Coordinates of C-alpha atoms in Angstrom, one line a residue:
Chain A
D136 CA -5.1 12.7 -15.4
A137 CA -6.5 12.4 -11.9
M138 CA -3.6 11.5 -9.6
V139 CA -1.8 11.5 -6.3
I140 CA 1.3 13.7 -6.1
Q141 CA 4.0 13.7 -3.5
N142 CA 6.7 16.3 -2.9
P143 CA 9.5 16.1 -2.7
R144 CA 10.4 12.7 -4.2
Y145 CA 13.6 12.6 -2.2
Q146 CA 14.3 14.3 1.1
V147 CA 17.5 14.4 3.0
T148 CA 17.4 15.8 6.5
Q149 CA 19.7 15.8 9.5
F150 CA 19.1 13.9 12.7
G151 CA 16.6 15.9 14.8
K152 CA 15.8 18.5 12.1
P153 CA 12.0 18.7 11.4
V154 CA 10.8 17.8 8.0
T155 CA 7.5 18.1 6.2
L156 CA 6.3 15.9 3.4
S157 CA 3.4 16.9 1.2
C158 CA 0.7 15.1 -0.7
S159 CA -1.9 16.4 -3.0
Q160 CA -4.7 14.7 -5.0
T161 CA -6.9 15.5 -7.9
L162 CA -9.2 12.5 -7.3
N163 CA -11.5 14.4 -4.9
H164 CA -11.3 11.4 -2.6
N165 CA -12.6 11.7 1.0
V166 CA -9.9 9.6 2.6
M167 CA -6.1 10.2 2.7
Y168 CA -3.5 7.9 4.2
W169 CA 0.1 8.1 5.2
Y170 CA 2.2 4.9 5.2
Q171 CA 5.8 4.2 6.1
Q172 CA 7.5 1.5 4.1
K173 CA 11.0 0.1 4.9
S174 CA 12.9 -2.2 2.6
S175 CA 11.3 -5.6 2.1
Q176 CA 8.5 -4.8 4.4
A177 CA 4.8 -4.1 3.9
P178 CA 3.6 -0.5 4.0
K179 CA 2.8 0.4 7.6
L180 CA -0.2 2.7 8.2
L181 CA 0.7 5.7 10.3
F182 CA -2.7 7.6 10.2
H183 CA -5.5 8.6 7.9
Y184 CA -8.1 11.3 7.5
Y185 CA -11.7 10.7 6.6
D186 CA -12.5 14.2 5.4
K187 CA -11.4 16.2 8.4
D188 CA -11.5 13.4 10.9
F189 CA -8.1 12.3 12.0
N190 CA -7.4 8.6 12.8
N191 CA -4.1 7.8 14.4
E192 CA -2.8 4.3 14.6
A193 CA -2.1 3.2 18.2
D194 CA 1.6 2.4 17.5
T195 CA 2.4 5.6 15.5
P196 CA 5.1 7.5 17.4
D197 CA 4.2 11.0 18.7
N198 CA 7.1 12.2 16.5
F199 CA 4.8 11.9 13.5
Q200 CA 2.0 14.4 13.0
S201 CA -0.3 15.2 10.1
R202 CA -2.4 18.0 8.8
R203 CA -5.1 18.1 6.2
P204 CA -6.0 21.8 5.5
N205 CA -8.4 20.9 2.7
T206 CA -9.7 18.0 0.6
S207 CA -6.8 18.1 -1.8
F208 CA -3.8 18.4 0.5
C209 CA -2.3 16.4 3.4
F210 CA 1.0 16.8 5.1
L211 CA 3.2 14.6 7.2
D212 CA 5.4 16.3 9.8
I213 CA 8.3 14.5 11.4
R214 CA 9.2 16.6 14.4
S215 CA 12.6 15.1 15.3
P216 CA 13.7 12.5 12.7
G217 CA 15.8 9.7 13.9
L218 CA 17.9 7.3 11.9
G219 CA 15.2 4.7 12.3
D220 CA 12.7 7.0 10.4
A221 CA 14.6 6.7 7.2
A222 CA 12.1 5.0 4.9
M223 CA 9.8 5.5 1.9
Y224 CA 6.7 7.5 2.9
L225 CA 3.6 6.8 0.8
C226 CA 0.5 8.8 0.5
A227 CA -2.7 7.1 -0.6
T228 CA -6.3 8.1 -1.2
S229 CA -9.6 6.2 -1.4
G230 CA -13.1 7.3 -2.1
G231 CA -14.5 6.1 1.2
Q232 CA -18.2 5.1 1.6
G233 CA -17.3 1.4 0.8
K234 CA -14.9 2.2 -1.9
D235 CA -11.8 0.6 -0.4
E236 CA -9.3 0.7 -3.3
Q237 CA -6.4 2.9 -2.4
F238 CA -4.4 4.8 -5.0
F239 CA -0.8 5.7 -4.1
G240 CA 1.4 8.6 -4.9
P241 CA 5.0 7.9 -6.0
G242 CA 6.3 8.3 -2.5
T243 CA 9.0 10.4 -0.8
R244 CA 12.2 8.6 0.1
L245 CA 13.6 10.1 3.3
T246 CA 17.2 9.9 4.3
V247 CA 18.3 10.9 7.8
L248 CA 22.0 11.8 8.2
Chain B
R286 CA -0.9 -14.8 13.8
K287 CA -0.4 -12.0 11.2
E288 CA -3.5 -10.4 9.8
V289 CA -2.4 -11.1 6.2
E290 CA 0.2 -13.8 5.4
Q291 CA 2.0 -14.5 2.2
D292 CA 4.8 -16.7 1.1
P293 CA 7.7 -14.2 0.6
G294 CA 9.2 -16.2 -2.2
P295 CA 11.1 -15.5 -4.3
F296 CA 9.4 -17.4 -7.0
N297 CA 11.8 -17.8 -9.9
V298 CA 10.1 -18.9 -13.1
P299 CA 10.9 -19.0 -16.8
E300 CA 9.1 -16.9 -19.3
G301 CA 5.8 -18.5 -20.3
A302 CA 5.3 -20.3 -17.0
T303 CA 2.2 -20.2 -14.9
V304 CA 2.7 -19.2 -11.3
A305 CA 0.2 -19.0 -8.4
F306 CA 0.4 -17.1 -5.2
N307 CA -1.7 -17.7 -2.1
C308 CA -2.5 -15.4 0.8
T309 CA -4.4 -16.1 4.0
Y310 CA -6.2 -13.5 6.2
S311 CA -7.3 -13.8 9.8
N312 CA -10.3 -11.5 10.0
S313 CA -13.4 -13.3 8.9
A314 CA -15.3 -10.0 8.8
S315 CA -13.1 -8.7 5.9
Q316 CA -15.1 -7.7 2.9
S317 CA -12.7 -6.3 0.4
F318 CA -9.7 -8.0 -1.1
F319 CA -7.1 -6.8 -3.6
W320 CA -3.8 -7.7 -5.2
Y321 CA -1.3 -4.8 -5.7
R322 CA 1.9 -4.9 -7.6
Q323 CA 5.0 -3.1 -6.4
D324 CA 8.1 -2.6 -8.5
C325 CA 11.4 -2.0 -6.8
R326 CA 11.5 1.4 -5.1
K327 CA 8.1 2.4 -6.6
E328 CA 4.7 2.8 -5.1
P329 CA 2.1 -0.1 -4.9
K330 CA -0.3 -0.1 -7.8
L331 CA -3.7 -1.8 -7.8
L332 CA -3.5 -4.9 -10.0
M333 CA -7.0 -6.2 -9.4
S334 CA -9.8 -6.4 -6.9
V335 CA -10.9 -9.9 -5.8
Y336 CA -14.6 -10.8 -6.0
S337 CA -16.4 -13.7 -4.4
S338 CA -17.1 -15.3 -7.7
G339 CA -13.5 -15.0 -8.8
N340 CA -12.4 -12.7 -11.6
E341 CA -10.0 -12.6 -14.5
D342 CA -8.1 -9.8 -16.3
G343 CA -6.2 -11.0 -19.2
R344 CA -3.4 -13.3 -17.9
F345 CA -4.3 -12.7 -14.3
T346 CA -7.0 -14.6 -12.4
A347 CA -7.9 -13.9 -8.7
Q348 CA -9.9 -16.2 -6.5
L349 CA -11.4 -15.8 -3.1
N350 CA -12.2 -18.6 -0.7
R351 CA -14.1 -17.1 2.3
A352 CA -14.5 -20.4 4.1
S353 CA -10.8 -21.0 4.2
Q354 CA -10.0 -17.3 4.3
Y355 CA -7.5 -17.3 1.5
I356 CA -7.0 -15.4 -1.7
S357 CA -5.1 -16.6 -4.7
L358 CA -3.5 -14.9 -7.8
L359 CA -2.7 -16.9 -10.9
I360 CA -0.5 -15.5 -13.6
R361 CA -0.4 -17.3 -16.9
D362 CA 2.2 -17.0 -19.6
S363 CA 4.6 -15.0 -17.4
K364 CA 6.4 -12.1 -19.0
L365 CA 9.7 -10.6 -17.9
S366 CA 7.8 -7.5 -17.1
D367 CA 5.7 -9.4 -14.5
S368 CA 8.8 -9.4 -12.2
A369 CA 7.7 -7.5 -9.1
T370 CA 6.5 -7.9 -5.6
Y371 CA 2.8 -8.9 -5.3
L372 CA 1.0 -7.6 -2.3
C373 CA -2.1 -9.2 -0.9
V374 CA -4.3 -6.6 0.7
V375 CA -7.4 -7.0 2.8
N376 CA -9.7 -4.6 4.5
I377 CA -10.0 -5.1 8.3
G378 CA -13.7 -5.5 8.3
Y379 CA -14.6 -2.0 9.4
G380 CA -13.6 1.6 8.7
N381 CA -11.4 2.6 5.8
K382 CA -8.2 0.7 6.5
L383 CA -6.5 -1.9 4.5
V384 CA -3.9 -4.4 5.8
F385 CA -1.0 -5.3 3.5
G386 CA 0.8 -8.5 3.4
A387 CA 4.6 -8.4 3.2
G388 CA 4.5 -9.4 -0.4
T389 CA 5.6 -12.2 -2.6
I390 CA 8.6 -11.7 -4.9
L391 CA 8.3 -12.9 -8.5
R392 CA 11.2 -13.1 -10.8
V393 CA 10.6 -14.1 -14.4
K394 CA 13.7 -15.1 -16.3
S395 CA 14.3 -15.6 -20.0

């Protein structure tokens, strides 16, 4: 089945220790998104790629970076995680070109000690 | 004003009840509207897209009122398994970005 896969599902890191979260998709979608979701809050868009074009949200901290080496994969790098970065990180994809529906991976739950 | 606003609930209803959620959006240029369902500690899943003419999928009916800029979701014959958070989602009128409401919590009880 076509899907969005995220690894790892759970990540524990220490304060200030860099961490990388990965996302892959078999949907062949043009657009990939990274969201941060904290308890009882809406998913918050961090950035997205339309093909290779990177689009950062104005309020996304510099601590968060992303890479998309090819259509299938996208990575979220948190350079120096703080306690406030503990959250669920969701990857999503959409077809672009007017196809707005987004399909989410299962998420990575990040704990910062 | 928030771009997408929802009543957070919770809505506590008995099995078999009919329940309706409303959502308002601020950007009159928005063209795409969705309802997503999110279970506790899981990812959002697309429940249904919302079309101008309204659309129905089994027990679920979605309506769009562009003039008043609101969207509704009606659930008939509620099941225990309908318990979840329902997210109203709207595109921002350009680009490929969606804006999520904070969600409405539904609890269906036996």
